[in-house]
């Protein structure tokens, strides 16, 4: 049974049996998402579910599988993704700002643009809303890869910094019905990051330097927001990414 009472930050409390189920069980995540969608709040309007966590924890893979499973059970376009990665500044802007080496750090995102689109998603119910994504082959953001239809009831938004207790992330957090923290051990994340950077053409030593100088401190910064999330998910049993690429 799920408890329909409200927890901290107005969030629905977790399933009564959640603590007895294995961490990282994808079925538990699906059940929680469906409960949000079909509970009292879900029947009133669109639900925003956030996934936060450090780089390469598995956020975008989890988001993709959650959306696919909700669509399978609830019908076409019942759920959609809105990734923070789509709001990476372009390489041209990073070069202008001298931030190319810090790509992925908080200051390398159009965070206010993300907040503006998330706000629009919560209120715009009569026309399609398009959301950008990040293309790892291009190493650039791309416009309008995702679409949120008027009848889309669940929007899964994911990104490193959604749990950070600072502006504008706090404003974004207030728009989310729940925020989950996706947690994966540092060794696994390091292996994924190395694979990701080498897959993008970086030599091994350069990739390791990038992880140490940029990805690792970004991840430690993200971890500080863990305590403010509604649930900590350890997605050890996630299916592989549908496109065969490394998880985010």
PDB file of N, CA and C in Angstrom, residues 52-140:
ATOM      1  N   UNK A  52      17.798  13.787  -9.599  1.00  0.00           N
ATOM      2  CA  UNK A  52      19.074  14.472  -9.398  1.00  0.00           C
ATOM      3  C   UNK A  52      20.151  13.436  -9.126  1.00  0.00           C
ATOM      4  N   UNK A  53      21.413  13.848  -9.207  1.00  0.00           N
ATOM      5  CA  UNK A  53      22.502  12.952  -8.887  1.00  0.00           C
ATOM      6  C   UNK A  53      23.773  13.370  -9.584  1.00  0.00           C
ATOM      7  N   UNK A  54      24.911  12.833  -9.165  1.00  0.00           N
ATOM      8  CA  UNK A  54      26.196  13.230  -9.736  1.00  0.00           C
ATOM      9  C   UNK A  54      26.364  12.720 -11.159  1.00  0.00           C
ATOM     10  N   UNK A  55      27.383  13.217 -11.860  1.00  0.00           N
ATOM     11  CA  UNK A  55      27.600  12.795 -13.245  1.00  0.00           C
ATOM     12  C   UNK A  55      27.772  11.280 -13.349  1.00  0.00           C
ATOM     13  N   UNK A  56      27.126  10.694 -14.368  1.00  0.00           N
ATOM     14  CA  UNK A  56      27.233   9.265 -14.690  1.00  0.00           C
ATOM     15  C   UNK A  56      26.600   8.359 -13.646  1.00  0.00           C
ATOM     16  N   UNK A  57      25.641   8.885 -12.888  1.00  0.00           N
ATOM     17  CA  UNK A  57      24.938   8.051 -11.910  1.00  0.00           C
ATOM     18  C   UNK A  57      23.883   7.173 -12.555  1.00  0.00           C
ATOM     19  N   UNK A  58      23.423   7.535 -13.757  1.00  0.00           N
ATOM     20  CA  UNK A  58      22.384   6.775 -14.440  1.00  0.00           C
ATOM     21  C   UNK A  58      21.066   7.509 -14.583  1.00  0.00           C
ATOM     22  N   UNK A  59      21.081   8.828 -14.411  1.00  0.00           N
ATOM     23  CA  UNK A  59      19.834   9.603 -14.391  1.00  0.00           C
ATOM     24  C   UNK A  59      19.071   9.540 -15.705  1.00  0.00           C
ATOM     25  N   UNK A  60      19.772   9.791 -16.816  1.00  0.00           N
ATOM     26  CA  UNK A  60      19.054   9.848 -18.090  1.00  0.00           C
ATOM     27  C   UNK A  60      18.609   8.467 -18.542  1.00  0.00           C
ATOM     28  N   UNK A  61      19.384   7.434 -18.221  1.00  0.00           N
ATOM     29  CA  UNK A  61      18.947   6.078 -18.536  1.00  0.00           C
ATOM     30  C   UNK A  61      17.697   5.734 -17.746  1.00  0.00           C
ATOM     31  N   UNK A  62      17.697   6.050 -16.455  1.00  0.00           N
ATOM     32  CA  UNK A  62      16.518   5.809 -15.635  1.00  0.00           C
ATOM     33  C   UNK A  62      15.326   6.600 -16.163  1.00  0.00           C
ATOM     34  N   UNK A  63      15.535   7.875 -16.495  1.00  0.00           N
ATOM     35  CA  UNK A  63      14.441   8.704 -17.007  1.00  0.00           C
ATOM     36  C   UNK A  63      13.849   8.097 -18.270  1.00  0.00           C
ATOM     37  N   UNK A  64      14.712   7.657 -19.187  1.00  0.00           N
ATOM     38  CA  UNK A  64      14.223   7.081 -20.428  1.00  0.00           C
ATOM     39  C   UNK A  64      13.404   5.824 -20.209  1.00  0.00           C
ATOM     40  N   UNK A  65      13.869   4.959 -19.303  1.00  0.00           N
ATOM     41  CA  UNK A  65      13.134   3.734 -19.035  1.00  0.00           C
ATOM     42  C   UNK A  65      11.831   4.016 -18.295  1.00  0.00           C
ATOM     43  N   UNK A  66      11.839   4.972 -17.374  1.00  0.00           N
ATOM     44  CA  UNK A  66      10.602   5.324 -16.679  1.00  0.00           C
ATOM     45  C   UNK A  66       9.556   5.842 -17.657  1.00  0.00           C
ATOM     46  N   UNK A  67       9.967   6.748 -18.537  1.00  0.00           N
ATOM     47  CA  UNK A  67       9.027   7.298 -19.508  1.00  0.00           C
ATOM     48  C   UNK A  67       8.487   6.194 -20.407  1.00  0.00           C
ATOM     49  N   UNK A  68       9.370   5.316 -20.883  1.00  0.00           N
ATOM     50  CA  UNK A  68       8.925   4.242 -21.767  1.00  0.00           C
ATOM     51  C   UNK A  68       7.937   3.318 -21.069  1.00  0.00           C
ATOM     52  N   UNK A  69       8.187   3.007 -19.801  1.00  0.00           N
ATOM     53  CA  UNK A  69       7.306   2.091 -19.082  1.00  0.00           C
ATOM     54  C   UNK A  69       5.961   2.747 -18.772  1.00  0.00           C
ATOM     55  N   UNK A  70       5.970   4.024 -18.405  1.00  0.00           N
ATOM     56  CA  UNK A  70       4.703   4.718 -18.153  1.00  0.00           C
ATOM     57  C   UNK A  70       3.888   4.810 -19.440  1.00  0.00           C
ATOM     58  N   UNK A  71       4.547   5.100 -20.552  1.00  0.00           N
ATOM     59  CA  UNK A  71       3.840   5.150 -21.835  1.00  0.00           C
ATOM     60  C   UNK A  71       3.265   3.778 -22.175  1.00  0.00           C
ATOM     61  N   UNK A  72       4.021   2.714 -21.918  1.00  0.00           N
ATOM     62  CA  UNK A  72       3.528   1.367 -22.205  1.00  0.00           C
ATOM     63  C   UNK A  72       2.262   1.062 -21.404  1.00  0.00           C
ATOM     64  N   UNK A  73       2.236   1.531 -20.161  1.00  0.00           N
ATOM     65  CA  UNK A  73       1.105   1.197 -19.291  1.00  0.00           C
ATOM     66  C   UNK A  73      -0.057   2.181 -19.411  1.00  0.00           C
ATOM     67  N   UNK A  74       0.260   3.455 -19.673  1.00  0.00           N
ATOM     68  CA  UNK A  74      -0.772   4.489 -19.616  1.00  0.00           C
ATOM     69  C   UNK A  74      -1.192   5.020 -20.982  1.00  0.00           C
ATOM     70  N   UNK A  75      -0.433   4.690 -22.025  1.00  0.00           N
ATOM     71  CA  UNK A  75      -0.821   5.126 -23.357  1.00  0.00           C
ATOM     72  C   UNK A  75       0.156   6.109 -23.971  1.00  0.00           C
ATOM     73  N   UNK A  76       0.054   6.327 -25.287  1.00  0.00           N
ATOM     74  CA  UNK A  76       0.994   7.196 -26.008  1.00  0.00           C
ATOM     75  C   UNK A  76       1.076   8.602 -25.408  1.00  0.00           C
ATOM     76  N   UNK A  77       2.315   9.085 -25.273  1.00  0.00           N
ATOM     77  CA  UNK A  77       2.592  10.448 -24.802  1.00  0.00           C
ATOM     78  C   UNK A  77       2.131  10.705 -23.367  1.00  0.00           C
ATOM     79  N   UNK A  78       1.850   9.637 -22.606  1.00  0.00           N
ATOM     80  CA  UNK A  78       1.464   9.843 -21.204  1.00  0.00           C
ATOM     81  C   UNK A  78       2.602  10.444 -20.393  1.00  0.00           C
ATOM     82  N   UNK A  79       3.846  10.215 -20.820  1.00  0.00           N
ATOM     83  CA  UNK A  79       5.015  10.723 -20.100  1.00  0.00           C
ATOM     84  C   UNK A  79       6.038  11.227 -21.108  1.00  0.00           C
ATOM     85  N   UNK A  80       6.907  12.140 -20.656  1.00  0.00           N
ATOM     86  CA  UNK A  80       7.935  12.714 -21.514  1.00  0.00           C
ATOM     87  C   UNK A  80       9.126  13.129 -20.675  1.00  0.00           C
ATOM     88  N   UNK A  81      10.273  13.303 -21.345  1.00  0.00           N
ATOM     89  CA  UNK A  81      11.516  13.724 -20.679  1.00  0.00           C
ATOM     90  C   UNK A  81      11.772  15.209 -20.894  1.00  0.00           C
ATOM     91  N   UNK A  82      12.409  15.818 -19.890  1.00  0.00           N
ATOM     92  CA  UNK A  82      12.898  17.189 -20.009  1.00  0.00           C
ATOM     93  C   UNK A  82      14.280  17.223 -19.328  1.00  0.00           C
ATOM     94  N   UNK A  83      15.351  16.974 -20.085  1.00  0.00           N
ATOM     95  CA  UNK A  83      16.684  16.887 -19.479  1.00  0.00           C
ATOM     96  C   UNK A  83      17.358  18.246 -19.305  1.00  0.00           C
ATOM     97  N   UNK A  84      17.983  18.432 -18.157  1.00  0.00           N
ATOM     98  CA  UNK A  84      18.787  19.632 -17.935  1.00  0.00           C
ATOM     99  C   UNK A  84      19.934  19.718 -18.935  1.00  0.00           C
ATOM    100  N   UNK A  85      20.458  18.574 -19.389  1.00  0.00           N
ATOM    101  CA  UNK A  85      21.602  18.589 -20.304  1.00  0.00           C
ATOM    102  C   UNK A  85      21.314  19.365 -21.587  1.00  0.00           C
ATOM    103  N   UNK A  86      20.042  19.478 -21.960  1.00  0.00           N
ATOM    104  CA  UNK A  86      19.716  20.270 -23.134  1.00  0.00           C
ATOM    105  C   UNK A  86      20.026  21.745 -22.975  1.00  0.00           C
ATOM    106  N   UNK A  87      20.274  22.153 -21.728  1.00  0.00           N
ATOM    107  CA  UNK A  87      20.555  23.561 -21.442  1.00  0.00           C
ATOM    108  C   UNK A  87      22.044  23.817 -21.206  1.00  0.00           C
ATOM    109  N   UNK A  88      22.896  22.857 -21.596  1.00  0.00           N
ATOM    110  CA  UNK A  88      24.325  23.159 -21.696  1.00  0.00           C
ATOM    111  C   UNK A  88      24.519  24.391 -22.581  1.00  0.00           C
ATOM    112  N   UNK A  89      25.411  25.257 -22.194  1.00  0.00           N
ATOM    113  CA  UNK A  89      25.807  26.328 -23.111  1.00  0.00           C
ATOM    114  C   UNK A  89      26.551  25.721 -24.290  1.00  0.00           C
ATOM    115  N   UNK A  90      26.392  26.317 -25.449  1.00  0.00           N
ATOM    116  CA  UNK A  90      27.090  25.818 -26.637  1.00  0.00           C
ATOM    117  C   UNK A  90      28.601  25.996 -26.458  1.00  0.00           C
ATOM    118  N   UNK A  91      29.371  25.264 -27.257  1.00  0.00           N
ATOM    119  CA  UNK A  91      30.817  25.398 -27.190  1.00  0.00           C
ATOM    120  C   UNK A  91      31.263  26.815 -27.536  1.00  0.00           C
ATOM    121  N   UNK A  92      30.538  27.459 -28.441  1.00  0.00           N
ATOM    122  CA  UNK A  92      30.882  28.841 -28.799  1.00  0.00           C
ATOM    123  C   UNK A  92      30.740  29.760 -27.593  1.00  0.00           C
ATOM    124  N   UNK A  93      29.665  29.573 -26.805  1.00  0.00           N
ATOM    125  CA  UNK A  93      29.478  30.400 -25.619  1.00  0.00           C
ATOM    126  C   UNK A  93      30.487  30.047 -24.528  1.00  0.00           C
ATOM    127  N   UNK A  94      30.784  28.757 -24.384  1.00  0.00           N
ATOM    128  CA  UNK A  94      31.787  28.357 -23.393  1.00  0.00           C
ATOM    129  C   UNK A  94      33.152  28.955 -23.733  1.00  0.00           C
ATOM    130  N   UNK A  95      33.498  28.958 -25.020  1.00  0.00           N
ATOM    131  CA  UNK A  95      34.767  29.562 -25.425  1.00  0.00           C
ATOM    132  C   UNK A  95      34.764  31.064 -25.155  1.00  0.00           C
ATOM    133  N   UNK A  96      33.634  31.703 -25.430  1.00  0.00           N
ATOM    134  CA  UNK A  96      33.537  33.147 -25.167  1.00  0.00           C
ATOM    135  C   UNK A  96      33.744  33.462 -23.699  1.00  0.00           C
ATOM    136  N   UNK A  97      33.220  32.582 -22.833  1.00  0.00           N
ATOM    137  CA  UNK A  97      33.300  32.790 -21.390  1.00  0.00           C
ATOM    138  C   UNK A  97      34.557  32.196 -20.771  1.00  0.00           C
ATOM    139  N   UNK A  98      35.348  31.489 -21.548  1.00  0.00           N
ATOM    140  CA  UNK A  98      36.539  30.831 -21.014  1.00  0.00           C
ATOM    141  C   UNK A  98      36.208  29.662 -20.110  1.00  0.00           C
ATOM    142  N   UNK A  99      35.105  28.956 -20.402  1.00  0.00           N
ATOM    143  CA  UNK A  99      34.630  27.886 -19.525  1.00  0.00           C
ATOM    144  C   UNK A  99      34.639  26.513 -20.182  1.00  0.00           C
ATOM    145  N   UNK A 100      35.285  26.349 -21.339  1.00  0.00           N
ATOM    146  CA  UNK A 100      35.226  25.055 -22.025  1.00  0.00           C
ATOM    147  C   UNK A 100      35.755  23.934 -21.123  1.00  0.00           C
ATOM    148  N   UNK A 101      36.814  24.195 -20.367  1.00  0.00           N
ATOM    149  CA  UNK A 101      37.381  23.150 -19.510  1.00  0.00           C
ATOM    150  C   UNK A 101      36.480  22.798 -18.337  1.00  0.00           C
ATOM    151  N   UNK A 102      35.506  23.662 -18.045  1.00  0.00           N
ATOM    152  CA  UNK A 102      34.585  23.426 -16.924  1.00  0.00           C
ATOM    153  C   UNK A 102      33.237  22.896 -17.396  1.00  0.00           C
ATOM    154  N   UNK A 103      33.150  22.462 -18.638  1.00  0.00           N
ATOM    155  CA  UNK A 103      31.882  21.993 -19.199  1.00  0.00           C
ATOM    156  C   UNK A 103      31.248  20.945 -18.294  1.00  0.00           C
ATOM    157  N   UNK A 104      29.989  21.193 -17.933  1.00  0.00           N
ATOM    158  CA  UNK A 104      29.302  20.323 -16.988  1.00  0.00           C
ATOM    159  C   UNK A 104      29.186  20.900 -15.595  1.00  0.00           C
ATOM    160  N   UNK A 105      29.952  21.943 -15.287  1.00  0.00           N
ATOM    161  CA  UNK A 105      29.844  22.632 -14.002  1.00  0.00           C
ATOM    162  C   UNK A 105      28.582  23.499 -14.001  1.00  0.00           C
ATOM    163  N   UNK A 106      28.096  23.899 -12.834  1.00  0.00           N
ATOM    164  CA  UNK A 106      26.835  24.654 -12.780  1.00  0.00           C
ATOM    165  C   UNK A 106      26.819  25.900 -13.659  1.00  0.00           C
ATOM    166  N   UNK A 107      27.947  26.601 -13.723  1.00  0.00           N
ATOM    167  CA  UNK A 107      27.969  27.859 -14.469  1.00  0.00           C
ATOM    168  C   UNK A 107      27.996  27.645 -15.982  1.00  0.00           C
ATOM    169  N   UNK A 108      28.061  26.399 -16.443  1.00  0.00           N
ATOM    170  CA  UNK A 108      28.087  26.133 -17.883  1.00  0.00           C
ATOM    171  C   UNK A 108      26.710  25.731 -18.420  1.00  0.00           C
ATOM    172  N   UNK A 109      25.672  25.968 -17.618  1.00  0.00           N
ATOM    173  CA  UNK A 109      24.296  25.706 -18.036  1.00  0.00           C
ATOM    174  C   UNK A 109      23.510  27.015 -18.107  1.00  0.00           C
ATOM    175  N   UNK A 110      22.532  27.050 -18.987  1.00  0.00           N
ATOM    176  CA  UNK A 110      21.546  28.137 -19.004  1.00  0.00           C
ATOM    177  C   UNK A 110      20.476  27.761 -17.982  1.00  0.00           C
ATOM    178  N   UNK A 111      20.803  27.918 -16.715  1.00  0.00           N
ATOM    179  CA  UNK A 111      19.917  27.458 -15.650  1.00  0.00           C
ATOM    180  C   UNK A 111      18.611  28.240 -15.616  1.00  0.00           C
ATOM    181  N   UNK A 112      18.665  29.518 -15.917  1.00  0.00           N
ATOM    182  CA  UNK A 112      17.428  30.311 -15.929  1.00  0.00           C
ATOM    183  C   UNK A 112      16.535  29.911 -17.100  1.00  0.00           C
ATOM    184  N   UNK A 113      17.136  29.552 -18.222  1.00  0.00           N
ATOM    185  CA  UNK A 113      16.350  29.052 -19.342  1.00  0.00           C
ATOM    186  C   UNK A 113      15.666  27.736 -18.999  1.00  0.00           C
ATOM    187  N   UNK A 114      16.376  26.873 -18.284  1.00  0.00           N
ATOM    188  CA  UNK A 114      15.773  25.617 -17.834  1.00  0.00           C
ATOM    189  C   UNK A 114      14.584  25.891 -16.922  1.00  0.00           C
ATOM    190  N   UNK A 115      14.760  26.787 -15.966  1.00  0.00           N
ATOM    191  CA  UNK A 115      13.672  27.115 -15.050  1.00  0.00           C
ATOM    192  C   UNK A 115      12.473  27.689 -15.803  1.00  0.00           C
ATOM    193  N   UNK A 116      12.732  28.529 -16.790  1.00  0.00           N
ATOM    194  CA  UNK A 116      11.637  29.128 -17.552  1.00  0.00           C
ATOM    195  C   UNK A 116      10.842  28.064 -18.307  1.00  0.00           C
ATOM    196  N   UNK A 117      11.541  27.093 -18.917  1.00  0.00           N
ATOM    197  CA  UNK A 117      10.818  26.052 -19.648  1.00  0.00           C
ATOM    198  C   UNK A 117      10.079  25.133 -18.690  1.00  0.00           C
ATOM    199  N   UNK A 118      10.695  24.800 -17.551  1.00  0.00           N
ATOM    200  CA  UNK A 118      10.013  23.955 -16.578  1.00  0.00           C
ATOM    201  C   UNK A 118       8.754  24.654 -16.062  1.00  0.00           C
ATOM    202  N   UNK A 119       8.831  25.961 -15.842  1.00  0.00           N
ATOM    203  CA  UNK A 119       7.657  26.715 -15.408  1.00  0.00           C
ATOM    204  C   UNK A 119       6.570  26.680 -16.471  1.00  0.00           C
ATOM    205  N   UNK A 120       6.965  26.815 -17.717  1.00  0.00           N
ATOM    206  CA  UNK A 120       5.983  26.767 -18.805  1.00  0.00           C
ATOM    207  C   UNK A 120       5.308  25.396 -18.868  1.00  0.00           C
ATOM    208  N   UNK A 121       6.083  24.343 -18.665  1.00  0.00           N
ATOM    209  CA  UNK A 121       5.537  22.984 -18.722  1.00  0.00           C
ATOM    210  C   UNK A 121       4.454  22.784 -17.666  1.00  0.00           C
ATOM    211  N   UNK A 122       4.617  23.429 -16.515  1.00  0.00           N
ATOM    212  CA  UNK A 122       3.624  23.249 -15.451  1.00  0.00           C
ATOM    213  C   UNK A 122       2.302  23.949 -15.748  1.00  0.00           C
ATOM    214  N   UNK A 123       2.306  24.910 -16.655  1.00  0.00           N
ATOM    215  CA  UNK A 123       1.090  25.701 -16.906  1.00  0.00           C
ATOM    216  C   UNK A 123       0.554  25.561 -18.324  1.00  0.00           C
ATOM    217  N   UNK A 124       1.403  25.228 -19.280  1.00  0.00           N
ATOM    218  CA  UNK A 124       0.992  25.179 -20.688  1.00  0.00           C
ATOM    219  C   UNK A 124       0.383  23.818 -20.988  1.00  0.00           C
ATOM    220  N   UNK A 125      -0.937  23.775 -21.190  1.00  0.00           N
ATOM    221  CA  UNK A 125      -1.623  22.508 -21.412  1.00  0.00           C
ATOM    222  C   UNK A 125      -2.389  22.465 -22.734  1.00  0.00           C
ATOM    223  N   UNK A 126      -2.212  23.448 -23.590  1.00  0.00           N
ATOM    224  CA  UNK A 126      -3.025  23.502 -24.803  1.00  0.00           C
ATOM    225  C   UNK A 126      -2.212  23.463 -26.091  1.00  0.00           C
ATOM    226  N   UNK A 127      -0.891  23.341 -25.986  1.00  0.00           N
ATOM    227  CA  UNK A 127      -0.074  23.207 -27.183  1.00  0.00           C
ATOM    228  C   UNK A 127       1.188  22.414 -26.848  1.00  0.00           C
ATOM    229  N   UNK A 128       1.827  21.909 -27.864  1.00  0.00           N
ATOM    230  CA  UNK A 128       3.062  21.159 -27.663  1.00  0.00           C
ATOM    231  C   UNK A 128       4.145  22.069 -27.096  1.00  0.00           C
ATOM    232  N   UNK A 129       4.933  21.514 -26.189  1.00  0.00           N
ATOM    233  CA  UNK A 129       6.100  22.208 -25.638  1.00  0.00           C
ATOM    234  C   UNK A 129       7.330  21.379 -25.999  1.00  0.00           C
ATOM    235  N   UNK A 130       8.288  22.002 -26.652  1.00  0.00           N
ATOM    236  CA  UNK A 130       9.492  21.304 -27.098  1.00  0.00           C
ATOM    237  C   UNK A 130      10.626  21.530 -26.107  1.00  0.00           C
ATOM    238  N   UNK A 131      11.419  20.489 -25.896  1.00  0.00           N
ATOM    239  CA  UNK A 131      12.532  20.568 -24.950  1.00  0.00           C
ATOM    240  C   UNK A 131      13.822  20.146 -25.642  1.00  0.00           C
ATOM    241  N   UNK A 132      14.921  20.834 -25.377  1.00  0.00           N
ATOM    242  CA  UNK A 132      16.197  20.473 -25.996  1.00  0.00           C
ATOM    243  C   UNK A 132      16.847  19.284 -25.300  1.00  0.00           C
ATOM    244  N   UNK A 133      17.885  18.764 -25.917  1.00  0.00           N
ATOM    245  CA  UNK A 133      18.664  17.663 -25.366  1.00  0.00           C
ATOM    246  C   UNK A 133      20.133  17.934 -25.653  1.00  0.00           C
ATOM    247  N   UNK A 134      21.000  17.040 -25.208  1.00  0.00           N
ATOM    248  CA  UNK A 134      22.428  17.176 -25.482  1.00  0.00           C
ATOM    249  C   UNK A 134      22.857  15.994 -26.333  1.00  0.00           C
ATOM    250  N   UNK A 135      23.552  16.276 -27.421  1.00  0.00           N
ATOM    251  CA  UNK A 135      24.034  15.242 -28.330  1.00  0.00           C
ATOM    252  C   UNK A 135      25.518  15.000 -28.054  1.00  0.00           C
ATOM    253  N   UNK A 136      25.842  13.809 -27.579  1.00  0.00           N
ATOM    254  CA  UNK A 136      27.227  13.524 -27.206  1.00  0.00           C
ATOM    255  C   UNK A 136      28.128  13.332 -28.410  1.00  0.00           C
ATOM    256  N   UNK A 137      27.570  12.968 -29.551  1.00  0.00           N
ATOM    257  CA  UNK A 137      28.399  12.861 -30.751  1.00  0.00           C
ATOM    258  C   UNK A 137      28.784  14.247 -31.257  1.00  0.00           C
ATOM    259  N   UNK A 138      27.838  15.180 -31.204  1.00  0.00           N
ATOM    260  CA  UNK A 138      28.135  16.561 -31.590  1.00  0.00           C
ATOM    261  C   UNK A 138      28.846  17.320 -30.481  1.00  0.00           C
ATOM    262  N   UNK A 139      28.670  16.862 -29.248  1.00  0.00           N
ATOM    263  CA  UNK A 139      29.158  17.563 -28.052  1.00  0.00           C
ATOM    264  C   UNK A 139      28.535  18.955 -27.947  1.00  0.00           C
ATOM    265  N   UNK A 140      27.248  19.013 -28.306  1.00  0.00           N
ATOM    266  CA  UNK A 140      26.515  20.275 -28.317  1.00  0.00           C
ATOM    267  C   UNK A 140      25.058  20.023 -27.923  1.00  0.00           C
TER     268      UNK A 140
END
